[in-house]
Amino acid sequence: MKKTTLSDLCHTTTSHETFLLGAAAIANITFMDSQTCDVLQGLDALKLLIHASGQPKAKSLFVKDQVCVCYVLNTK
């Protein structure tokens, strides 16, 4: 069985609801453990989220907010 990450889900989905939930989950796990940021950087999660934020699935302000949270937490 292939492992799929939340960043993969955000990258491949066309649904704005799924993208929002995935981005929110990524933002939430960065609050739980500081090592999460290192793992997310290794997976290029932030790069994928920022790239996807320009696509139709990510036009919501709620999505933009979650992507900004991920960015701020990963650049500390």
mmCIF file of the N, C-alpha and C atoms, coordinates in Angstrom:
data_MODEL
# 
_entry.id   MODEL 
# 
loop_
_atom_site.group_PDB 
_atom_site.id 
_atom_site.type_symbol 
_atom_site.label_atom_id 
_atom_site.label_alt_id 
_atom_site.label_comp_id 
_atom_site.label_asym_id 
_atom_site.label_entity_id 
_atom_site.label_seq_id 
_atom_site.pdbx_PDB_ins_code 
_atom_site.Cartn_x 
_atom_site.Cartn_y 
_atom_site.Cartn_z 
_atom_site.occupancy 
_atom_site.B_iso_or_equiv 
_atom_site.pdbx_formal_charge 
_atom_site.auth_seq_id 
_atom_site.auth_comp_id 
_atom_site.auth_asym_id 
_atom_site.auth_atom_id 
_atom_site.pdbx_PDB_model_num 
ATOM 1   N N  . MET A 1 1  ? 0.843   -1.178 0.000  1.00 0.00 ? 1  MET A N  1 
ATOM 2   C CA . MET A 1 1  ? 0.000   0.000  0.000  1.00 0.00 ? 1  MET A CA 1 
ATOM 3   C C  . MET A 1 1  ? 0.892   1.246  0.000  1.00 0.00 ? 1  MET A C  1 
ATOM 4   N N  . LYS A 1 2  ? 0.595   2.158  -0.896 1.00 0.00 ? 2  LYS A N  1 
ATOM 5   C CA . LYS A 1 2  ? 1.379   3.387  -1.017 1.00 0.00 ? 2  LYS A CA 1 
ATOM 6   C C  . LYS A 1 2  ? 1.000   4.357  0.099  1.00 0.00 ? 2  LYS A C  1 
ATOM 7   N N  . LYS A 1 3  ? 2.017   4.931  0.724  1.00 0.00 ? 3  LYS A N  1 
ATOM 8   C CA . LYS A 1 3  ? 1.769   5.936  1.758  1.00 0.00 ? 3  LYS A CA 1 
ATOM 9   C C  . LYS A 1 3  ? 1.501   7.279  1.090  1.00 0.00 ? 3  LYS A C  1 
ATOM 10  N N  . THR A 1 4  ? 0.495   7.955  1.573  1.00 0.00 ? 4  THR A N  1 
ATOM 11  C CA . THR A 1 4  ? 0.148   9.271  1.053  1.00 0.00 ? 4  THR A CA 1 
ATOM 12  C C  . THR A 1 4  ? 0.211   10.274 2.196  1.00 0.00 ? 4  THR A C  1 
ATOM 13  N N  . THR A 1 5  ? 0.868   11.381 1.952  1.00 0.00 ? 5  THR A N  1 
ATOM 14  C CA . THR A 1 5  ? 0.972   12.413 2.979  1.00 0.00 ? 5  THR A CA 1 
ATOM 15  C C  . THR A 1 5  ? -0.128  13.454 2.796  1.00 0.00 ? 5  THR A C  1 
ATOM 16  N N  . LEU A 1 6  ? -0.322  14.257 3.814  1.00 0.00 ? 6  LEU A N  1 
ATOM 17  C CA . LEU A 1 6  ? -1.292  15.347 3.705  1.00 0.00 ? 6  LEU A CA 1 
ATOM 18  C C  . LEU A 1 6  ? -0.907  16.312 2.593  1.00 0.00 ? 6  LEU A C  1 
ATOM 19  N N  . SER A 1 7  ? 0.392   16.531 2.424  1.00 0.00 ? 7  SER A N  1 
ATOM 20  C CA . SER A 1 7  ? 0.815   17.437 1.349  1.00 0.00 ? 7  SER A CA 1 
ATOM 21  C C  . SER A 1 7  ? 0.511   16.831 -0.018 1.00 0.00 ? 7  SER A C  1 
ATOM 22  N N  . ASP A 1 8  ? 0.631   15.507 -0.149 1.00 0.00 ? 8  ASP A N  1 
ATOM 23  C CA . ASP A 1 8  ? 0.240   14.846 -1.402 1.00 0.00 ? 8  ASP A CA 1 
ATOM 24  C C  . ASP A 1 8  ? -1.251  15.039 -1.658 1.00 0.00 ? 8  ASP A C  1 
ATOM 25  N N  . LEU A 1 9  ? -2.043  14.887 -0.607 1.00 0.00 ? 9  LEU A N  1 
ATOM 26  C CA . LEU A 1 9  ? -3.486  15.066 -0.724 1.00 0.00 ? 9  LEU A CA 1 
ATOM 27  C C  . LEU A 1 9  ? -3.820  16.482 -1.184 1.00 0.00 ? 9  LEU A C  1 
ATOM 28  N N  . CYS A 1 10 ? -3.173  17.465 -0.577 1.00 0.00 ? 10 CYS A N  1 
ATOM 29  C CA . CYS A 1 10 ? -3.406  18.862 -0.965 1.00 0.00 ? 10 CYS A CA 1 
ATOM 30  C C  . CYS A 1 10 ? -2.972  19.119 -2.404 1.00 0.00 ? 10 CYS A C  1 
ATOM 31  N N  . HIS A 1 11 ? -1.894  18.488 -2.799 1.00 0.00 ? 11 HIS A N  1 
ATOM 32  C CA . HIS A 1 11 ? -1.363  18.683 -4.149 1.00 0.00 ? 11 HIS A CA 1 
ATOM 33  C C  . HIS A 1 11 ? -2.261  18.057 -5.213 1.00 0.00 ? 11 HIS A C  1 
ATOM 34  N N  . THR A 1 12 ? -2.820  16.884 -4.932 1.00 0.00 ? 12 THR A N  1 
ATOM 35  C CA . THR A 1 12 ? -3.550  16.145 -5.964 1.00 0.00 ? 12 THR A CA 1 
ATOM 36  C C  . THR A 1 12 ? -5.050  16.413 -6.006 1.00 0.00 ? 12 THR A C  1 
ATOM 37  N N  . THR A 1 13 ? -5.616  16.922 -4.929 1.00 0.00 ? 13 THR A N  1 
ATOM 38  C CA . THR A 1 13 ? -7.064  17.119 -4.910 1.00 0.00 ? 13 THR A CA 1 
ATOM 39  C C  . THR A 1 13 ? -7.495  18.262 -5.826 1.00 0.00 ? 13 THR A C  1 
ATOM 40  N N  . THR A 1 14 ? -8.722  18.178 -6.290 1.00 0.00 ? 14 THR A N  1 
ATOM 41  C CA . THR A 1 14 ? -9.317  19.286 -7.036 1.00 0.00 ? 14 THR A CA 1 
ATOM 42  C C  . THR A 1 14 ? -10.412 19.960 -6.205 1.00 0.00 ? 14 THR A C  1 
ATOM 43  N N  . SER A 1 15 ? -10.711 19.379 -5.069 1.00 0.00 ? 15 SER A N  1 
ATOM 44  C CA . SER A 1 15 ? -11.763 19.885 -4.191 1.00 0.00 ? 15 SER A CA 1 
ATOM 45  C C  . SER A 1 15 ? -11.219 20.952 -3.248 1.00 0.00 ? 15 SER A C  1 
ATOM 46  N N  . HIS A 1 16 ? -11.899 22.098 -3.193 1.00 0.00 ? 16 HIS A N  1 
ATOM 47  C CA . HIS A 1 16 ? -11.430 23.142 -2.282 1.00 0.00 ? 16 HIS A CA 1 
ATOM 48  C C  . HIS A 1 16 ? -11.655 22.758 -0.820 1.00 0.00 ? 16 HIS A C  1 
ATOM 49  N N  . GLU A 1 17 ? -12.695 21.951 -0.542 1.00 0.00 ? 17 GLU A N  1 
ATOM 50  C CA . GLU A 1 17 ? -12.933 21.511 0.831  1.00 0.00 ? 17 GLU A CA 1 
ATOM 51  C C  . GLU A 1 17 ? -11.819 20.586 1.313  1.00 0.00 ? 17 GLU A C  1 
ATOM 52  N N  . THR A 1 18 ? -11.419 19.653 0.456  1.00 0.00 ? 18 THR A N  1 
ATOM 53  C CA . THR A 1 18 ? -10.347 18.723 0.810  1.00 0.00 ? 18 THR A CA 1 
ATOM 54  C C  . THR A 1 18 ? -9.034  19.465 0.981  1.00 0.00 ? 18 THR A C  1 
ATOM 55  N N  . PHE A 1 19 ? -8.775  20.425 0.095  1.00 0.00 ? 19 PHE A N  1 
ATOM 56  C CA . PHE A 1 19 ? -7.548  21.205 0.210  1.00 0.00 ? 19 PHE A CA 1 
ATOM 57  C C  . PHE A 1 19 ? -7.524  21.988 1.519  1.00 0.00 ? 19 PHE A C  1 
ATOM 58  N N  . LEU A 1 20 ? -8.641  22.612 1.869  1.00 0.00 ? 20 LEU A N  1 
ATOM 59  C CA . LEU A 1 20 ? -8.720  23.373 3.115  1.00 0.00 ? 20 LEU A CA 1 
ATOM 60  C C  . LEU A 1 20 ? -8.486  22.473 4.324  1.00 0.00 ? 20 LEU A C  1 
ATOM 61  N N  . LEU A 1 21 ? -9.125  21.314 4.350  1.00 0.00 ? 21 LEU A N  1 
ATOM 62  C CA . LEU A 1 21 ? -8.950  20.403 5.484  1.00 0.00 ? 21 LEU A CA 1 
ATOM 63  C C  . LEU A 1 21 ? -7.512  19.902 5.579  1.00 0.00 ? 21 LEU A C  1 
ATOM 64  N N  . GLY A 1 22 ? -6.904  19.597 4.442  1.00 0.00 ? 22 GLY A N  1 
ATOM 65  C CA . GLY A 1 22 ? -5.511  19.149 4.441  1.00 0.00 ? 22 GLY A CA 1 
ATOM 66  C C  . GLY A 1 22 ? -4.562  20.235 4.909  1.00 0.00 ? 22 GLY A C  1 
ATOM 67  N N  . ALA A 1 23 ? -4.759  21.450 4.417  1.00 0.00 ? 23 ALA A N  1 
ATOM 68  C CA . ALA A 1 23 ? -3.905  22.572 4.825  1.00 0.00 ? 23 ALA A CA 1 
ATOM 69  C C  . ALA A 1 23 ? -4.085  22.881 6.309  1.00 0.00 ? 23 ALA A C  1 
ATOM 70  N N  . ALA A 1 24 ? -5.321  22.809 6.792  1.00 0.00 ? 24 ALA A N  1 
ATOM 71  C CA . ALA A 1 24 ? -5.580  23.048 8.217  1.00 0.00 ? 24 ALA A CA 1 
ATOM 72  C C  . ALA A 1 24 ? -4.929  21.968 9.073  1.00 0.00 ? 24 ALA A C  1 
ATOM 73  N N  . ALA A 1 25 ? -4.981  20.734 8.618  1.00 0.00 ? 25 ALA A N  1 
ATOM 74  C CA . ALA A 1 25 ? -4.342  19.642 9.365  1.00 0.00 ? 25 ALA A CA 1 
ATOM 75  C C  . ALA A 1 25 ? -2.833  19.843 9.431  1.00 0.00 ? 25 ALA A C  1 
ATOM 76  N N  . ILE A 1 26 ? -2.241  20.248 8.324  1.00 0.00 ? 26 ILE A N  1 
ATOM 77  C CA . ILE A 1 26 ? -0.794  20.512 8.314  1.00 0.00 ? 26 ILE A CA 1 
ATOM 78  C C  . ILE A 1 26 ? -0.463  21.653 9.272  1.00 0.00 ? 26 ILE A C  1 
ATOM 79  N N  . ALA A 1 27 ? -1.256  22.714 9.234  1.00 0.00 ? 27 ALA A N  1 
ATOM 80  C CA . ALA A 1 27 ? -1.023  23.844 10.141 1.00 0.00 ? 27 ALA A CA 1 
ATOM 81  C C  . ALA A 1 27 ? -1.160  23.410 11.597 1.00 0.00 ? 27 ALA A C  1 
ATOM 82  N N  . ASN A 1 28 ? -2.156  22.584 11.887 1.00 0.00 ? 28 ASN A N  1 
ATOM 83  C CA . ASN A 1 28 ? -2.386  22.152 13.266 1.00 0.00 ? 28 ASN A CA 1 
ATOM 84  C C  . ASN A 1 28 ? -1.267  21.264 13.796 1.00 0.00 ? 28 ASN A C  1 
ATOM 85  N N  . ILE A 1 29 ? -0.734  20.370 12.971 1.00 0.00 ? 29 ILE A N  1 
ATOM 86  C CA . ILE A 1 29 ? 0.313   19.481 13.490 1.00 0.00 ? 29 ILE A CA 1 
ATOM 87  C C  . ILE A 1 29 ? 1.621   20.223 13.725 1.00 0.00 ? 29 ILE A C  1 
ATOM 88  N N  . THR A 1 30 ? 1.808   21.357 13.079 1.00 0.00 ? 30 THR A N  1 
ATOM 89  C CA . THR A 1 30 ? 3.031   22.123 13.329 1.00 0.00 ? 30 THR A CA 1 
ATOM 90  C C  . THR A 1 30 ? 3.023   22.742 14.725 1.00 0.00 ? 30 THR A C  1 
ATOM 91  N N  . PHE A 1 31 ? 1.834   22.924 15.298 1.00 0.00 ? 31 PHE A N  1 
ATOM 92  C CA . PHE A 1 31 ? 1.738   23.437 16.665 1.00 0.00 ? 31 PHE A CA 1 
ATOM 93  C C  . PHE A 1 31 ? 2.091   22.377 17.701 1.00 0.00 ? 31 PHE A C  1 
ATOM 94  N N  . MET A 1 32 ? 1.912   21.104 17.356 1.00 0.00 ? 32 MET A N  1 
ATOM 95  C CA . MET A 1 32 ? 2.076   20.031 18.331 1.00 0.00 ? 32 MET A CA 1 
ATOM 96  C C  . MET A 1 32 ? 3.527   19.682 18.631 1.00 0.00 ? 32 MET A C  1 
ATOM 97  N N  . ASP A 1 33 ? 4.393   19.762 17.642 1.00 0.00 ? 33 ASP A N  1 
ATOM 98  C CA . ASP A 1 33 ? 5.776   19.335 17.836 1.00 0.00 ? 33 ASP A CA 1 
ATOM 99  C C  . ASP A 1 33 ? 6.676   20.129 16.899 1.00 0.00 ? 33 ASP A C  1 
ATOM 100 N N  . SER A 1 34 ? 7.729   20.695 17.441 1.00 0.00 ? 34 SER A N  1 
ATOM 101 C CA . SER A 1 34 ? 8.627   21.513 16.623 1.00 0.00 ? 34 SER A CA 1 
ATOM 102 C C  . SER A 1 34 ? 9.346   20.693 15.552 1.00 0.00 ? 34 SER A C  1 
ATOM 103 N N  . GLN A 1 35 ? 9.511   19.399 15.766 1.00 0.00 ? 35 GLN A N  1 
ATOM 104 C CA . GLN A 1 35 ? 10.169  18.549 14.771 1.00 0.00 ? 35 GLN A CA 1 
ATOM 105 C C  . GLN A 1 35 ? 9.310   18.362 13.524 1.00 0.00 ? 35 GLN A C  1 
ATOM 106 N N  . THR A 1 36 ? 8.023   18.623 13.667 1.00 0.00 ? 36 THR A N  1 
ATOM 107 C CA . THR A 1 36 ? 7.121   18.504 12.524 1.00 0.00 ? 36 THR A CA 1 
ATOM 108 C C  . THR A 1 36 ? 7.548   19.429 11.395 1.00 0.00 ? 36 THR A C  1 
ATOM 109 N N  . CYS A 1 37 ? 8.015   20.612 11.731 1.00 0.00 ? 37 CYS A N  1 
ATOM 110 C CA . CYS A 1 37 ? 8.451   21.568 10.708 1.00 0.00 ? 37 CYS A CA 1 
ATOM 111 C C  . CYS A 1 37 ? 9.603   20.995 9.891  1.00 0.00 ? 37 CYS A C  1 
ATOM 112 N N  . ASP A 1 38 ? 10.522  20.301 10.555 1.00 0.00 ? 38 ASP A N  1 
ATOM 113 C CA . ASP A 1 38 ? 11.640  19.681 9.838  1.00 0.00 ? 38 ASP A CA 1 
ATOM 114 C C  . ASP A 1 38 ? 11.149  18.610 8.875  1.00 0.00 ? 38 ASP A C  1 
ATOM 115 N N  . VAL A 1 39 ? 10.199  17.808 9.330  1.00 0.00 ? 39 VAL A N  1 
ATOM 116 C CA . VAL A 1 39 ? 9.641   16.752 8.477  1.00 0.00 ? 39 VAL A CA 1 
ATOM 117 C C  . VAL A 1 39 ? 8.919   17.367 7.287  1.00 0.00 ? 39 VAL A C  1 
ATOM 118 N N  . LEU A 1 40 ? 8.121   18.397 7.539  1.00 0.00 ? 40 LEU A N  1 
ATOM 119 C CA . LEU A 1 40 ? 7.377   19.051 6.457  1.00 0.00 ? 40 LEU A CA 1 
ATOM 120 C C  . LEU A 1 40 ? 8.314   19.684 5.437  1.00 0.00 ? 40 LEU A C  1 
ATOM 121 N N  . GLN A 1 41 ? 9.424   20.239 5.913  1.00 0.00 ? 41 GLN A N  1 
ATOM 122 C CA . GLN A 1 41 ? 10.401  20.804 4.976  1.00 0.00 ? 41 GLN A CA 1 
ATOM 123 C C  . GLN A 1 41 ? 11.013  19.710 4.120  1.00 0.00 ? 41 GLN A C  1 
ATOM 124 N N  . GLY A 1 42 ? 11.272  18.563 4.716  1.00 0.00 ? 42 GLY A N  1 
ATOM 125 C CA . GLY A 1 42 ? 11.819  17.439 3.964  1.00 0.00 ? 42 GLY A CA 1 
ATOM 126 C C  . GLY A 1 42 ? 10.862  16.923 2.907  1.00 0.00 ? 42 GLY A C  1 
ATOM 127 N N  . LEU A 1 43 ? 9.574   17.078 3.149  1.00 0.00 ? 43 LEU A N  1 
ATOM 128 C CA . LEU A 1 43 ? 8.551   16.637 2.195  1.00 0.00 ? 43 LEU A CA 1 
ATOM 129 C C  . LEU A 1 43 ? 8.174   17.730 1.196  1.00 0.00 ? 43 LEU A C  1 
ATOM 130 N N  . ASP A 1 44 ? 8.789   18.892 1.307  1.00 0.00 ? 44 ASP A N  1 
ATOM 131 C CA . ASP A 1 44 ? 8.451   20.054 0.472  1.00 0.00 ? 44 ASP A CA 1 
ATOM 132 C C  . ASP A 1 44 ? 6.985   20.451 0.609  1.00 0.00 ? 44 ASP A C  1 
ATOM 133 N N  . ALA A 1 45 ? 6.416   20.219 1.783  1.00 0.00 ? 45 ALA A N  1 
ATOM 134 C CA . ALA A 1 45 ? 4.998   20.507 2.005  1.00 0.00 ? 45 ALA A CA 1 
ATOM 135 C C  . ALA A 1 45 ? 4.688   21.986 1.841  1.00 0.00 ? 45 ALA A C  1 
ATOM 136 N N  . LEU A 1 46 ? 5.529   22.836 2.396  1.00 0.00 ? 46 LEU A N  1 
ATOM 137 C CA . LEU A 1 46 ? 5.279   24.275 2.292  1.00 0.00 ? 46 LEU A CA 1 
ATOM 138 C C  . LEU A 1 46 ? 5.337   24.739 0.844  1.00 0.00 ? 46 LEU A C  1 
ATOM 139 N N  . LYS A 1 47 ? 6.314   24.250 0.117  1.00 0.00 ? 47 LYS A N  1 
ATOM 140 C CA . LYS A 1 47 ? 6.445   24.600 -1.305 1.00 0.00 ? 47 LYS A CA 1 
ATOM 141 C C  . LYS A 1 47 ? 5.197   24.167 -2.076 1.00 0.00 ? 47 LYS A C  1 
ATOM 142 N N  . LEU A 1 48 ? 4.698   22.959 -1.797 1.00 0.00 ? 48 LEU A N  1 
ATOM 143 C CA . LEU A 1 48 ? 3.496   22.470 -2.472 1.00 0.00 ? 48 LEU A CA 1 
ATOM 144 C C  . LEU A 1 48 ? 2.270   23.308 -2.107 1.00 0.00 ? 48 LEU A C  1 
ATOM 145 N N  . LEU A 1 49 ? 2.148   23.677 -0.831 1.00 0.00 ? 49 LEU A N  1 
ATOM 146 C CA . LEU A 1 49 ? 1.001   24.486 -0.414 1.00 0.00 ? 49 LEU A CA 1 
ATOM 147 C C  . LEU A 1 49 ? 1.026   25.867 -1.058 1.00 0.00 ? 49 LEU A C  1 
ATOM 148 N N  . ILE A 1 50 ? 2.190   26.482 -1.074 1.00 0.00 ? 50 ILE A N  1 
ATOM 149 C CA . ILE A 1 50 ? 2.297   27.817 -1.678 1.00 0.00 ? 50 ILE A CA 1 
ATOM 150 C C  . ILE A 1 50 ? 2.003   27.752 -3.171 1.00 0.00 ? 50 ILE A C  1 
ATOM 151 N N  . HIS A 1 51 ? 2.537   26.753 -3.843 1.00 0.00 ? 51 HIS A N  1 
ATOM 152 C CA . HIS A 1 51 ? 2.266   26.595 -5.278 1.00 0.00 ? 51 HIS A CA 1 
ATOM 153 C C  . HIS A 1 51 ? 0.777   26.366 -5.521 1.00 0.00 ? 51 HIS A C  1 
ATOM 154 N N  . ALA A 1 52 ? 0.162   25.521 -4.717 1.00 0.00 ? 52 ALA A N  1 
ATOM 155 C CA . ALA A 1 52 ? -1.252  25.198 -4.896 1.00 0.00 ? 52 ALA A CA 1 
ATOM 156 C C  . ALA A 1 52 ? -2.160  26.361 -4.532 1.00 0.00 ? 52 ALA A C  1 
ATOM 157 N N  . SER A 1 53 ? -1.679  27.292 -3.725 1.00 0.00 ? 53 SER A N  1 
ATOM 158 C CA . SER A 1 53 ? -2.534  28.397 -3.291 1.00 0.00 ? 53 SER A CA 1 
ATOM 159 C C  . SER A 1 53 ? -2.927  29.329 -4.432 1.00 0.00 ? 53 SER A C  1 
ATOM 160 N N  . GLY A 1 54 ? -2.280  29.212 -5.566 1.00 0.00 ? 54 GLY A N  1 
ATOM 161 C CA . GLY A 1 54 ? -2.651  30.004 -6.731 1.00 0.00 ? 54 GLY A CA 1 
ATOM 162 C C  . GLY A 1 54 ? -3.643  29.310 -7.644 1.00 0.00 ? 54 GLY A C  1 
ATOM 163 N N  . GLN A 1 55 ? -4.048  28.110 -7.287 1.00 0.00 ? 55 GLN A N  1 
ATOM 164 C CA . GLN A 1 55 ? -4.962  27.330 -8.119 1.00 0.00 ? 55 GLN A CA 1 
ATOM 165 C C  . GLN A 1 55 ? -6.408  27.532 -7.670 1.00 0.00 ? 55 GLN A C  1 
ATOM 166 N N  . PRO A 1 56 ? -7.366  27.221 -8.547 1.00 0.00 ? 56 PRO A N  1 
ATOM 167 C CA . PRO A 1 56 ? -8.782  27.429 -8.207 1.00 0.00 ? 56 PRO A CA 1 
ATOM 168 C C  . PRO A 1 56 ? -9.233  26.728 -6.925 1.00 0.00 ? 56 PRO A C  1 
ATOM 169 N N  . LYS A 1 57 ? -8.627  25.593 -6.604 1.00 0.00 ? 57 LYS A N  1 
ATOM 170 C CA . LYS A 1 57 ? -9.037  24.865 -5.398 1.00 0.00 ? 57 LYS A CA 1 
ATOM 171 C C  . LYS A 1 57 ? -8.666  25.607 -4.113 1.00 0.00 ? 57 LYS A C  1 
ATOM 172 N N  . ALA A 1 58 ? -7.875  26.658 -4.222 1.00 0.00 ? 58 ALA A N  1 
ATOM 173 C CA . ALA A 1 58 ? -7.375  27.351 -3.033 1.00 0.00 ? 58 ALA A CA 1 
ATOM 174 C C  . ALA A 1 58 ? -7.693  28.842 -3.048 1.00 0.00 ? 58 ALA A C  1 
ATOM 175 N N  . LYS A 1 59 ? -8.800  29.222 -3.630 1.00 0.00 ? 59 LYS A N  1 
ATOM 176 C CA . LYS A 1 59 ? -9.148  30.645 -3.737 1.00 0.00 ? 59 LYS A CA 1 
ATOM 177 C C  . LYS A 1 59 ? -9.752  31.215 -2.455 1.00 0.00 ? 59 LYS A C  1 
ATOM 178 N N  . SER A 1 60 ? -10.189 30.371 -1.555 1.00 0.00 ? 60 SER A N  1 
ATOM 179 C CA . SER A 1 60 ? -10.830 30.812 -0.321 1.00 0.00 ? 60 SER A CA 1 
ATOM 180 C C  . SER A 1 60 ? -9.848  31.529 0.606  1.00 0.00 ? 60 SER A C  1 
ATOM 181 N N  . LEU A 1 61 ? -10.335 32.556 1.292  1.00 0.00 ? 61 LEU A N  1 
ATOM 182 C CA . LEU A 1 61 ? -9.509  33.241 2.287  1.00 0.00 ? 61 LEU A CA 1 
ATOM 183 C C  . LEU A 1 61 ? -9.142  32.317 3.440  1.00 0.00 ? 61 LEU A C  1 
ATOM 184 N N  . PHE A 1 62 ? -10.015 31.361 3.732  1.00 0.00 ? 62 PHE A N  1 
ATOM 185 C CA . PHE A 1 62 ? -9.725  30.401 4.793  1.00 0.00 ? 62 PHE A CA 1 
ATOM 186 C C  . PHE A 1 62 ? -8.513  29.544 4.425  1.00 0.00 ? 62 PHE A C  1 
ATOM 187 N N  . VAL A 1 63 ? -8.420  29.177 3.157  1.00 0.00 ? 63 VAL A N  1 
ATOM 188 C CA . VAL A 1 63 ? -7.265  28.409 2.681  1.00 0.00 ? 63 VAL A CA 1 
ATOM 189 C C  . VAL A 1 63 ? -6.009  29.263 2.770  1.00 0.00 ? 63 VAL A C  1 
ATOM 190 N N  . LYS A 1 64 ? -6.101  30.498 2.305  1.00 0.00 ? 64 LYS A N  1 
ATOM 191 C CA . LYS A 1 64 ? -4.939  31.395 2.345  1.00 0.00 ? 64 LYS A CA 1 
ATOM 192 C C  . LYS A 1 64 ? -4.441  31.560 3.781  1.00 0.00 ? 64 LYS A C  1 
ATOM 193 N N  . ASP A 1 65 ? -5.369  31.650 4.726  1.00 0.00 ? 65 ASP A N  1 
ATOM 194 C CA . ASP A 1 65 ? -5.010  31.774 6.131  1.00 0.00 ? 65 ASP A CA 1 
ATOM 195 C C  . ASP A 1 65 ? -4.214  30.555 6.603  1.00 0.00 ? 65 ASP A C  1 
ATOM 196 N N  . GLN A 1 66 ? -4.652  29.371 6.242  1.00 0.00 ? 66 GLN A N  1 
ATOM 197 C CA . GLN A 1 66 ? -3.955  28.148 6.656  1.00 0.00 ? 66 GLN A CA 1 
ATOM 198 C C  . GLN A 1 66 ? -2.568  28.057 6.021  1.00 0.00 ? 66 GLN A C  1 
ATOM 199 N N  . VAL A 1 67 ? -2.460  28.448 4.767  1.00 0.00 ? 67 VAL A N  1 
ATOM 200 C CA . VAL A 1 67 ? -1.157  28.430 4.092  1.00 0.00 ? 67 VAL A CA 1 
ATOM 201 C C  . VAL A 1 67 ? -0.219  29.431 4.761  1.00 0.00 ? 67 VAL A C  1 
ATOM 202 N N  . CYS A 1 68 ? -0.741  30.604 5.132  1.00 0.00 ? 68 CYS A N  1 
ATOM 203 C CA . CYS A 1 68 ? 0.088   31.603 5.831  1.00 0.00 ? 68 CYS A CA 1 
ATOM 204 C C  . CYS A 1 68 ? 0.559   31.086 7.183  1.00 0.00 ? 68 CYS A C  1 
ATOM 205 N N  . VAL A 1 69 ? -0.309  30.407 7.906  1.00 0.00 ? 69 VAL A N  1 
ATOM 206 C CA . VAL A 1 69 ? 0.079   29.829 9.197  1.00 0.00 ? 69 VAL A CA 1 
ATOM 207 C C  . VAL A 1 69 ? 1.220   28.838 8.997  1.00 0.00 ? 69 VAL A C  1 
ATOM 208 N N  . CYS A 1 70 ? 1.090   27.979 8.004  1.00 0.00 ? 70 CYS A N  1 
ATOM 209 C CA . CYS A 1 70 ? 2.154   27.002 7.713  1.00 0.00 ? 70 CYS A CA 1 
ATOM 210 C C  . CYS A 1 70 ? 3.454   27.717 7.369  1.00 0.00 ? 70 CYS A C  1 
ATOM 211 N N  . TYR A 1 71 ? 3.356   28.767 6.587  1.00 0.00 ? 71 TYR A N  1 
ATOM 212 C CA . TYR A 1 71 ? 4.552   29.513 6.189  1.00 0.00 ? 71 TYR A CA 1 
ATOM 213 C C  . TYR A 1 71 ? 5.237   30.139 7.404  1.00 0.00 ? 71 TYR A C  1 
ATOM 214 N N  . VAL A 1 72 ? 4.458   30.813 8.228  1.00 0.00 ? 72 VAL A N  1 
ATOM 215 C CA . VAL A 1 72 ? 5.026   31.483 9.402  1.00 0.00 ? 72 VAL A CA 1 
ATOM 216 C C  . VAL A 1 72 ? 5.668   30.473 10.348 1.00 0.00 ? 72 VAL A C  1 
ATOM 217 N N  . LEU A 1 73 ? 4.997   29.373 10.603 1.00 0.00 ? 73 LEU A N  1 
ATOM 218 C CA . LEU A 1 73 ? 5.529   28.380 11.533 1.00 0.00 ? 73 LEU A CA 1 
ATOM 219 C C  . LEU A 1 73 ? 6.773   27.687 10.990 1.00 0.00 ? 73 LEU A C  1 
ATOM 220 N N  . ASN A 1 74 ? 6.876   27.567 9.676  1.00 0.00 ? 74 ASN A N  1 
ATOM 221 C CA . ASN A 1 74 ? 8.019   26.873 9.087  1.00 0.00 ? 74 ASN A CA 1 
ATOM 222 C C  . ASN A 1 74 ? 9.201   27.786 8.823  1.00 0.00 ? 74 ASN A C  1 
ATOM 223 N N  . THR A 1 75 ? 9.032   29.088 9.000  1.00 0.00 ? 75 THR A N  1 
ATOM 224 C CA . THR A 1 75 ? 10.150  30.000 8.764  1.00 0.00 ? 75 THR A CA 1 
ATOM 225 C C  . THR A 1 75 ? 10.719  30.566 10.063 1.00 0.00 ? 75 THR A C  1 
ATOM 226 N N  . LYS A 1 76 ? 10.259  30.069 11.178 1.00 0.00 ? 76 LYS A N  1 
ATOM 227 C CA . LYS A 1 76 ? 10.790  30.524 12.482 1.00 0.00 ? 76 LYS A CA 1 
ATOM 228 C C  . LYS A 1 76 ? 12.166  29.962 12.707 1.00 0.00 ? 76 LYS A C  1 
# 
